[in-house]
XYZ file of C-alpha atoms in Angstrom:
646
model
C -49.038 11.863 -29.000
C -47.684 14.026 -26.190
C -49.721 15.149 -23.226
C -49.590 18.479 -21.454
C -46.392 19.514 -19.699
C -46.313 19.433 -15.915
C -43.896 21.841 -14.260
C -42.638 21.012 -10.775
C -40.536 23.227 -8.552
C -37.437 22.148 -6.685
C -37.388 22.784 -2.970
C -35.147 25.641 -1.818
C -32.747 23.209 -0.128
C -32.600 21.087 -3.265
C -31.674 24.116 -5.364
C -28.774 24.831 -2.993
C -27.638 21.230 -3.209
C -27.804 21.270 -6.996
C -25.625 24.368 -7.081
C -23.051 22.551 -4.959
C -23.135 19.547 -7.282
C -22.770 21.718 -10.374
C -20.225 24.251 -9.156
C -18.299 22.897 -6.172
C -18.296 19.153 -5.670
C -16.590 17.610 -8.678
C -13.077 18.800 -9.450
C -12.986 16.878 -12.756
C -15.952 17.580 -15.014
C -15.150 14.611 -17.284
C -16.742 12.242 -14.791
C -20.255 13.288 -15.896
C -19.961 10.771 -18.739
C -18.770 8.076 -16.351
C -21.872 8.652 -14.219
C -24.314 8.513 -17.141
C -22.691 5.398 -18.657
C -22.777 3.711 -15.246
C -26.487 4.460 -14.904
C -27.087 3.060 -18.395
C -25.112 -0.084 -17.555
C -27.233 -0.606 -14.428
C -30.387 -0.292 -16.552
C -29.115 -2.977 -18.935
C -28.249 -5.263 -16.005
C -31.756 -4.870 -14.597
C -33.448 -5.656 -17.901
C -31.368 -8.782 -18.364
C -32.168 -9.894 -14.811
C -35.893 -9.320 -15.173
C -35.963 -11.094 -18.533
C -34.232 -14.131 -17.018
C -36.793 -14.139 -14.210
C -39.595 -13.887 -16.781
C -41.086 -10.795 -15.153
C -40.600 -8.498 -18.172
C -42.920 -9.437 -21.019
C -41.636 -8.930 -24.554
C -38.260 -7.464 -23.558
C -35.692 -7.609 -26.361
C -32.329 -8.553 -24.901
C -30.692 -9.659 -28.142
C -28.528 -6.547 -28.489
C -28.184 -4.756 -25.178
C -25.836 -1.797 -25.528
C -25.112 1.859 -24.754
C -24.996 4.389 -27.578
C -23.339 7.802 -27.574
C -24.721 10.236 -30.138
C -23.231 13.595 -31.086
C -25.137 16.382 -32.845
C -22.719 19.195 -33.614
C -25.358 21.496 -35.071
C -27.576 21.270 -31.998
C -24.520 21.001 -29.641
C -25.980 17.966 -27.907
C -24.493 14.750 -26.577
C -26.913 11.879 -25.941
C -26.300 8.784 -23.834
C -28.821 6.139 -24.870
C -29.478 2.624 -23.588
C -32.058 -0.064 -24.395
C -32.252 -1.219 -20.789
C -35.088 -1.515 -18.303
C -36.258 2.103 -18.590
C -38.407 3.900 -16.015
C -42.053 4.551 -15.427
C -43.196 8.042 -14.518
C -43.267 7.203 -10.814
C -39.852 5.552 -10.948
C -38.477 8.556 -12.793
C -39.694 10.932 -10.087
C -38.386 8.601 -7.394
C -34.983 7.802 -8.907
C -34.044 11.039 -10.622
C -35.702 12.978 -7.845
C -33.705 11.240 -5.091
C -32.074 14.532 -4.387
C -35.412 16.026 -3.348
C -36.285 13.289 -0.870
C -36.534 13.836 2.845
C -33.147 14.198 4.462
C -31.893 16.801 1.998
C -31.608 19.379 4.741
C -29.424 17.108 6.832
C -27.270 16.248 3.850
C -26.866 19.901 2.949
C -25.813 20.714 6.494
C -23.159 17.974 6.419
C -21.810 19.276 3.128
C -21.584 22.790 4.527
C -19.652 21.416 7.498
C -17.246 19.483 5.252
C -13.758 20.933 5.129
C -12.937 19.844 1.586
C -14.549 18.990 -1.720
C -13.561 15.304 -1.514
C -15.545 14.764 1.681
C -18.501 16.666 0.230
C -18.314 14.536 -2.903
C -18.534 11.355 -0.857
C -21.677 12.647 0.841
C -23.211 13.442 -2.527
C -22.415 9.933 -3.679
C -24.286 8.465 -0.724
C -27.508 10.057 -2.021
C -27.034 8.721 -5.558
C -27.156 12.011 -7.409
C -24.360 11.381 -9.906
C -26.943 12.017 -12.650
C -26.924 15.702 -11.702
C -23.235 15.977 -12.570
C -24.527 16.403 -16.140
C -25.401 19.996 -15.258
C -21.690 20.773 -14.859
C -21.336 20.635 -18.639
C -24.909 21.208 -19.843
C -27.257 24.187 -19.726
C -30.221 21.857 -20.067
C -30.768 18.090 -19.735
C -33.577 16.199 -21.446
C -34.329 12.638 -20.396
C -36.726 10.359 -22.275
C -37.598 6.915 -20.952
C -40.035 4.051 -21.252
C -40.109 1.061 -18.980
C -40.019 -2.440 -20.448
C -43.452 -4.060 -20.373
C -45.338 -0.726 -20.533
C -46.582 1.501 -23.361
C -46.294 4.914 -21.719
C -43.145 6.986 -22.038
C -42.057 10.052 -20.072
C -39.934 13.096 -20.830
C -38.074 14.861 -17.995
C -36.330 18.167 -18.616
C -34.577 20.745 -16.423
C -31.991 23.493 -16.550
C -30.848 22.574 -13.044
C -32.206 25.754 -11.528
C -35.645 26.214 -10.014
C -37.907 23.779 -11.844
C -38.138 20.602 -13.898
C -40.770 19.445 -16.393
C -42.542 16.106 -16.747
C -44.540 15.058 -19.807
C -46.110 11.803 -20.960
C -44.890 10.881 -24.463
C -46.077 8.094 -26.771
C -43.946 6.089 -29.150
C -40.684 6.027 -27.183
C -38.497 2.920 -27.445
C -37.830 0.838 -24.346
C -34.896 2.248 -22.436
C -33.580 5.677 -21.533
C -31.860 8.489 -23.402
C -30.207 11.437 -21.672
C -29.544 14.414 -23.957
C -27.160 17.114 -22.751
C -27.434 20.572 -24.315
C -23.775 21.365 -23.823
C -22.280 24.572 -22.496
C -19.657 26.386 -24.587
C -16.096 25.124 -24.251
C -14.432 26.879 -21.316
C -10.850 25.884 -20.530
C -10.684 27.966 -17.363
C -13.785 26.290 -15.954
C -12.683 22.824 -17.086
C -15.453 22.389 -19.685
C -13.844 20.547 -22.599
C -15.167 19.968 -26.107
C -17.421 17.027 -25.330
C -18.535 16.838 -28.969
C -15.020 15.808 -30.019
C -14.742 12.116 -30.754
C -11.208 11.867 -29.320
C -12.349 13.380 -26.023
C -15.290 10.989 -25.712
C -13.023 8.019 -26.489
C -10.510 9.194 -23.906
C -13.134 9.431 -21.152
C -14.664 6.054 -22.015
C -11.224 4.403 -22.113
C -10.249 5.838 -18.730
C -13.433 5.269 -16.759
C -15.666 2.776 -18.575
C -13.395 0.496 -20.612
C -14.428 -2.619 -18.693
C -18.203 -2.032 -18.606
C -19.706 -5.366 -19.640
C -22.010 -3.855 -22.278
C -20.715 -2.402 -25.568
C -20.497 1.377 -25.702
C -21.022 2.418 -29.308
C -20.552 5.615 -31.246
C -20.641 6.517 -34.916
C -17.112 6.453 -36.338
C -16.042 9.897 -37.444
C -15.503 10.268 -41.174
C -16.217 6.581 -41.877
C -19.266 5.493 -43.859
C -20.897 2.114 -43.712
C -20.307 1.401 -47.441
C -17.251 0.796 -49.526
C -15.555 3.800 -51.084
C -16.818 4.401 -54.615
C -20.350 3.201 -53.846
C -23.551 4.634 -55.333
C -25.279 7.841 -54.269
C -27.793 5.717 -52.437
C -24.962 4.045 -50.549
C -23.482 7.429 -49.674
C -26.578 8.216 -47.659
C -26.096 5.100 -45.563
C -25.696 5.300 -41.826
C -22.112 5.918 -40.603
C -20.175 2.889 -39.414
C -20.425 2.285 -35.700
C -17.423 1.566 -33.488
C -17.339 0.026 -30.026
C -15.324 2.263 -27.688
C -14.731 -0.087 -24.759
C -12.838 -3.374 -24.600
C -15.288 -5.061 -22.176
C -12.349 -7.309 -21.175
C -12.536 -7.240 -17.400
C -10.228 -10.188 -16.733
C -10.977 -10.139 -13.032
C -14.663 -10.857 -13.710
C -13.855 -14.046 -15.657
C -13.064 -17.431 -14.063
C -9.330 -18.049 -13.818
C -9.687 -21.173 -15.937
C -10.860 -19.002 -18.835
C -7.941 -16.556 -18.749
C -4.593 -17.356 -20.358
C -1.200 -16.396 -18.935
C -0.678 -14.222 -22.002
C -3.848 -12.256 -21.169
C -2.736 -11.827 -17.553
C 0.670 -10.594 -18.698
C -0.814 -8.174 -21.219
C -3.176 -6.727 -18.622
C -0.419 -6.428 -16.004
C 1.852 -4.626 -18.427
C -0.997 -2.287 -19.340
C -1.697 -1.168 -15.757
C 1.895 -1.222 -14.475
C 3.795 0.069 -17.533
C 6.270 -2.756 -16.926
C 7.819 -4.634 -19.859
C 8.369 -7.829 -17.857
C 5.801 -10.510 -17.070
C 4.567 -10.579 -13.448
C 6.274 -12.981 -11.064
C 3.006 -13.986 -9.409
C -0.695 -13.553 -10.238
C -3.448 -13.583 -7.611
C -7.017 -13.863 -8.903
C -9.761 -13.944 -6.302
C -13.475 -13.383 -5.850
C -15.422 -12.761 -2.643
C -19.158 -13.217 -2.299
C -21.511 -12.524 0.560
C -22.488 -9.295 2.266
C -19.773 -7.397 0.381
C -18.934 -8.696 -3.078
C -15.752 -7.894 -4.942
C -13.249 -9.319 -7.379
C -9.516 -8.727 -7.272
C -6.700 -9.333 -9.723
C -3.303 -8.656 -8.153
C 0.234 -9.003 -9.469
C 3.628 -9.288 -7.804
C 6.200 -7.804 -10.231
C 9.355 -9.675 -11.130
C 11.465 -6.583 -10.562
C 11.200 -3.734 -8.059
C 10.432 -0.299 -9.547
C 13.277 2.186 -9.390
C 11.323 4.412 -6.987
C 10.263 1.690 -4.537
C 11.876 3.540 -1.642
C 11.095 7.079 -2.775
C 8.728 9.182 -0.697
C 6.911 10.202 -3.870
C 6.191 6.612 -4.880
C 2.536 6.079 -5.762
C 1.084 3.002 -4.138
C -2.173 1.148 -3.981
C -4.247 -0.708 -6.538
C -6.839 0.483 -9.008
C -10.364 0.653 -7.609
C -13.420 -0.040 -9.737
C -17.079 -0.152 -8.766
C -19.025 -2.554 -10.970
C -16.349 -2.198 -13.660
C -16.411 1.604 -13.507
C -13.014 3.142 -12.807
C -12.900 5.148 -9.555
C -9.266 5.839 -8.707
C -5.795 4.805 -9.795
C -3.877 4.412 -6.533
C -6.256 3.337 -3.783
C -3.974 3.321 -0.745
C -6.769 2.148 1.550
C -6.704 -1.301 -0.068
C -2.992 -2.064 0.231
C -0.549 -1.257 3.060
C 2.600 0.725 2.417
C 4.945 -2.252 2.745
C 3.121 -3.974 -0.158
C 3.369 -0.879 -2.363
C 4.997 -2.956 -5.100
C 1.788 -4.968 -5.634
C -0.167 -3.899 -8.728
C -3.682 -4.787 -9.747
C -7.393 -4.105 -9.640
C -10.134 -4.441 -7.044
C -13.712 -4.240 -8.318
C -16.215 -3.681 -5.492
C -19.919 -4.114 -6.170
C -21.446 -2.176 -3.301
C -19.615 1.142 -3.127
C -20.725 4.545 -4.304
C -19.107 5.773 -7.509
C -18.230 8.991 -5.730
C -16.591 7.550 -2.648
C -13.556 9.567 -1.587
C -10.137 8.506 -0.318
C -11.032 9.908 3.112
C -14.160 7.759 3.390
C -12.318 4.679 2.100
C -9.749 4.944 4.884
C -12.462 4.508 7.519
C -14.894 2.213 5.719
C -15.234 -1.060 7.650
C -15.939 -3.131 4.546
C -12.898 -1.694 2.784
C -10.772 -2.520 5.827
C -12.065 -6.100 5.700
C -11.193 -6.313 1.997
C -7.732 -4.924 2.738
C -7.102 -7.575 5.409
C -8.070 -10.353 3.021
C -5.975 -8.959 0.172
C -2.925 -8.739 2.443
C -3.365 -12.333 3.604
C -3.726 -13.465 -0.027
C -0.520 -11.704 -1.077
C 1.465 -13.010 1.896
C 0.029 -16.487 1.337
C 1.051 -16.401 -2.327
C 4.590 -15.397 -1.370
C 4.719 -18.200 1.193
C 3.672 -20.681 -1.495
C 6.502 -19.521 -3.755
C 8.947 -19.766 -0.843
C 7.860 -23.346 -0.132
C 7.678 -24.632 -3.710
C 10.395 -22.702 -5.540
C 13.228 -21.502 -3.304
C 15.261 -20.152 -6.203
C 12.425 -18.005 -7.531
C 11.617 -16.815 -4.021
C 15.235 -15.774 -3.488
C 14.903 -13.456 -6.492
C 11.659 -11.989 -5.166
C 13.179 -11.460 -1.721
C 16.163 -9.738 -3.278
C 13.757 -7.293 -4.946
C 11.142 -6.748 -2.218
C 12.591 -8.095 1.039
C 13.435 -4.676 2.475
C 9.882 -3.467 1.847
C 8.378 -6.596 3.424
C 10.458 -6.018 6.560
C 8.676 -2.680 6.983
C 5.502 -4.681 7.563
C 6.968 -6.060 10.787
C 6.808 -2.503 12.119
C 3.625 -1.330 10.377
C 1.400 -4.411 10.533
C 1.534 -6.269 13.867
C -1.540 -8.330 12.916
C 0.478 -10.084 10.204
C 3.858 -10.093 11.945
C 4.027 -13.884 12.301
C 3.216 -14.427 8.615
C 5.895 -11.886 7.702
C 8.422 -13.536 10.016
C 7.871 -16.789 8.120
C 8.815 -14.965 4.907
C 12.081 -13.487 6.181
C 15.229 -14.563 4.378
C 18.170 -13.385 6.474
C 21.956 -13.708 6.306
C 23.510 -15.570 9.196
C 26.803 -17.011 10.353
C 25.626 -20.510 9.399
C 26.307 -19.954 5.694
C 28.054 -16.890 4.261
C 26.455 -17.413 0.831
C 22.924 -18.624 1.474
C 20.455 -16.772 3.703
C 18.253 -18.600 6.166
C 14.626 -18.534 7.205
C 13.724 -18.283 10.880
C 12.168 -21.731 10.673
C 15.496 -23.170 9.499
C 17.343 -21.238 12.226
C 15.104 -22.691 14.935
C 15.615 -26.217 13.591
C 19.402 -25.764 13.919
C 19.383 -24.287 17.438
C 21.657 -25.911 19.985
C 20.212 -27.986 22.779
C 19.302 -25.702 25.657
C 19.304 -22.569 23.465
C 16.089 -20.623 23.974
C 16.782 -17.399 22.043
C 17.305 -16.395 18.432
C 20.569 -14.469 18.473
C 21.182 -11.530 16.164
C 23.510 -8.571 15.742
C 22.817 -5.383 13.797
C 25.299 -3.112 12.098
C 25.871 -0.882 9.107
C 27.421 -3.600 6.930
C 27.769 -7.364 6.997
C 31.551 -7.023 7.405
C 31.091 -4.770 10.444
C 28.745 -7.274 12.040
C 30.818 -10.348 11.286
C 34.011 -8.738 12.617
C 32.391 -7.353 15.742
C 33.932 -8.406 19.082
C 30.435 -9.403 20.196
C 30.606 -12.315 17.768
C 33.724 -13.940 19.191
C 32.295 -16.242 21.825
C 29.307 -17.172 19.652
C 31.619 -18.115 16.798
C 33.937 -20.024 19.113
C 31.100 -22.032 20.642
C 29.249 -22.610 17.349
C 26.141 -20.518 18.005
C 24.422 -19.204 14.888
C 23.837 -15.442 14.784
C 21.633 -13.540 12.344
C 23.602 -10.822 10.553
C 21.262 -7.838 10.182
C 22.597 -4.881 8.210
C 19.461 -3.302 6.683
C 18.465 -0.037 8.403
C 14.940 -1.392 8.986
C 16.446 -4.366 10.872
C 17.355 -2.018 13.697
C 13.677 -1.270 14.247
C 11.792 -4.530 13.715
C 14.272 -6.757 15.567
C 13.824 -4.618 18.651
C 9.999 -4.653 18.463
C 9.146 -8.242 17.568
C 9.152 -10.256 20.797
C 9.522 -13.796 19.503
C 9.155 -16.317 16.709
C 7.679 -19.740 17.358
C 8.114 -19.236 21.092
C 11.793 -18.227 20.826
C 12.584 -14.643 21.781
C 14.864 -12.445 19.706
C 18.017 -11.403 21.532
C 20.696 -8.967 20.455
C 24.156 -10.258 21.359
C 25.212 -6.631 21.862
C 22.764 -6.088 24.721
C 22.597 -7.387 28.252
C 24.767 -10.111 29.709
C 25.322 -13.264 27.708
C 26.418 -16.449 29.425
C 26.946 -19.105 26.798
C 28.457 -21.471 29.352
C 25.100 -21.496 31.126
C 23.239 -21.846 27.826
C 25.359 -24.852 26.975
C 24.764 -26.303 30.456
C 28.473 -26.787 31.174
C 29.933 -28.184 34.424
C 30.447 -26.294 37.663
C 34.073 -25.523 36.733
C 32.977 -22.585 34.615
C 31.176 -21.023 37.566
C 34.253 -21.395 39.778
C 36.447 -19.788 37.110
C 34.113 -16.789 36.880
C 34.190 -16.330 40.628
C 38.000 -16.366 40.665
C 38.254 -13.775 37.898
C 35.792 -11.450 39.591
C 37.958 -11.545 42.722
C 41.103 -10.811 40.659
C 39.498 -7.743 39.069
C 37.625 -6.552 42.156
C 39.719 -3.350 42.425
C 40.211 -2.543 38.728
C 36.554 -2.594 37.691
C 35.289 0.095 40.132
C 38.290 2.283 39.275
C 37.630 2.019 35.528
C 33.942 2.745 36.074
C 34.906 5.940 37.870
C 37.593 6.929 35.345
C 35.208 6.490 32.397
C 32.067 7.699 34.181
C 31.264 10.265 31.477
C 31.274 7.573 28.773
C 29.997 4.387 30.438
C 27.614 3.439 33.196
C 29.561 0.340 34.269
C 32.691 -1.698 33.571
C 32.439 -5.473 34.008
C 34.035 -8.699 32.883
C 32.819 -10.286 29.683
C 31.901 -13.854 28.785
C 31.370 -13.011 25.096
C 34.991 -12.092 24.174
C 37.733 -14.495 23.158
C 40.314 -12.414 21.233
C 39.373 -8.732 21.598
C 40.317 -6.737 24.670
C 36.932 -5.088 25.200
C 33.491 -4.418 23.774
C 30.587 -2.118 24.558
C 27.132 -3.487 25.291
C 23.805 -1.896 26.020
C 21.034 -2.804 28.393
C 18.158 -4.823 26.980
C 16.025 -1.699 26.485
C 18.774 0.622 25.205
C 18.660 2.037 21.704
C 21.416 0.614 19.497
C 24.257 2.879 18.295
C 23.275 2.360 14.650
C 19.666 3.321 15.317
C 20.856 6.319 17.309
C 22.885 7.411 14.272
C 19.854 6.988 12.011
C 17.742 9.232 14.224
C 20.438 11.886 14.396
C 20.829 11.777 10.606
C 17.144 12.705 10.283
C 17.607 15.694 12.592
C 16.175 14.081 15.726
C 18.196 14.840 18.823
C 18.647 11.786 21.021
C 19.566 11.876 24.710
C 23.057 10.443 25.309
C 23.028 6.737 26.162
C 25.757 5.460 28.471
C 26.404 1.775 28.002
C 28.527 -0.890 29.647
C 32.184 -1.580 28.863
C 32.974 -5.297 29.029
C 36.574 -6.483 29.413
C 38.153 -9.742 28.298
C 39.858 -10.979 31.493
C 42.169 -13.234 29.482
C 43.507 -10.570 27.132
C 47.146 -9.487 27.746
C 46.267 -5.779 27.631
C 43.594 -6.160 30.305
C 45.714 -8.333 32.575
C 48.618 -5.853 32.221
C 46.266 -2.995 33.037
C 45.114 -4.871 36.144
C 48.724 -5.486 37.247
C 49.755 -1.849 36.660
C 46.765 -0.561 38.600
C 47.531 -2.884 41.507
C 51.177 -1.688 41.517
C 50.648 2.058 40.957
C 46.951 3.033 41.110
C 47.759 6.762 40.943
C 49.662 6.615 37.640
C 47.943 9.154 35.274
C 48.941 7.038 32.258
C 46.449 4.382 33.396
C 43.555 6.778 32.811
C 44.819 7.384 29.266
C 45.086 3.620 28.695
C 41.485 3.296 29.914
C 40.411 5.899 27.321
C 42.221 3.970 24.597
C 40.548 0.711 25.604
C 37.133 2.386 25.488
C 37.870 4.118 22.163
C 39.086 0.876 20.597
C 35.907 -0.910 21.659
C 33.841 1.929 20.218
C 35.630 1.740 16.861
C 35.347 -2.061 16.763
C 31.546 -1.861 16.748
C 31.534 0.843 14.066
C 30.878 3.705 16.455
C 32.106 7.307 16.323
C 34.766 8.578 18.697
C 33.680 11.580 20.786
C 37.127 13.202 20.314
C 39.083 11.565 17.447
C 42.003 14.016 17.759
C 42.549 13.191 21.441
C 42.288 9.459 20.783
C 44.907 9.690 18.003
C 47.223 11.759 20.190
C 47.004 9.310 23.111
C 47.502 6.327 20.801
C 50.581 7.908 19.208
C 52.055 8.774 22.606
C 51.689 5.281 24.049
C 52.868 3.559 20.884
C 55.982 5.736 20.982
C 56.602 4.790 24.602
C 56.205 1.156 23.762
C 58.781 1.392 20.975
């Protein structure tokens, strides 16, 4: 028996807020069903919890589920659950959250918001996802009865000025929300929400992993065998379960098979291969979440494309929120696929809020450490498998040395770099340090466009002759990280193309080397200042070199100078770089340099000497893979002097 109807009026501010929810906040109207199913799932969770605690008398938990019911004649869609239900007071409190104190402040914040996404996140903070139903319905009727009570309540509103409350007898325990649907309107994004395929699509996308079965009558399928009696024909339609309920991340790892992991990975990544590594984790405490992450066996074709989508799927209590949550995974780990299911976020949280949420940042830090730790384990236990992973994702991981200083040391441990120690097998920095010569305090490296360019560089000559290992860095990103990372395991990184290198001192040789250097400096005391003046537009200084054994000259930069390769990279992107004058180093034992010294001492005014100086500089520039400032002049001078020599 129903009691009289009580009509209550929304506050003016609440009416404005409702209009925003209905007309402005949500860009995708399909999410109304996600919101209602999520509310129903929460109600089922609460009933199960209270029944376990013994506080709900007579609660039937034998078949907890969510039912979706379509009535085409009445144009209604009902979301029904047999969960905890609500009393009249709870109904006013929970469904009326929007009318609580603070609405004015919330409304003001929404008005100040610059975009719908930010406004949506504010709405989510006040828990009014239920009102998204008014985006697709002209009227919403809610019937509910709390477990352990006899009284039921009906709530009804058209989302405008008022809502009705009425006590109703005979309602089952639980809640049903009936939407009196608006006409289909493609321009306004209102789909045909009576169509079974559309309902299945929404459930599959947003609510597939809800732990409770979501049921709906199967279209065109009866619950009896074909050819049954007339009495059978009147039987209830067969019921189908729309969701899989297989949230692998919520199950203990011991209960999940590798085949299930592979199937799930292939489903979310659209990859036909099995994952190379699976990371299954659960965090409890002030912020609970589960994560299931995968490292692919093969890099996607668009790994280095600007349009590449990155991030993992974000769920909140098994409800799908977004596909590519960038806030949970840094750019350099964009190849990682998977799911993070947070328990304490709003369903309507936006990407903008996620980027600044402290709990999300804490989750991100832990996920990154887990991924890097998993890669380190593979590196330690299976070098061959790690070599394949590095071949696929090494370049992306190097980006982390620039982007993520907090994890730079962990990333340095993962580096697998070519070096002069072995032309076939790359080395780790740990292995490099273990092979360092006695007295060597730096990790030597040289960057260049290709391995061949680096290996044949004049800068390598003395290091090769004296047996010093040099890292051969030819990836474009190497130019950046090697210059920014100060040290590994207490050993600084040092480019052999910058600053002065004295390997005799590093090797702690006898005093004879020092005496030899002094003698050579005296022999070249007049030539070096003259060359510095003659090449003043190209170089800042000309000096003798201790790094050359066979080449006549090389060009080196100061410790803080930008490298020529990096300078080229910047120019290629349209960034103008100020000209950098570097130092020309001469090999005092090379016949060309000694002849140049003799000629200058004999006839310092000979104009041909200046041309020879240009050729020496140009040759050094070409040897390091640089570009000549005037190729035509260099060719002309070279041809002239070769002709004279012949």
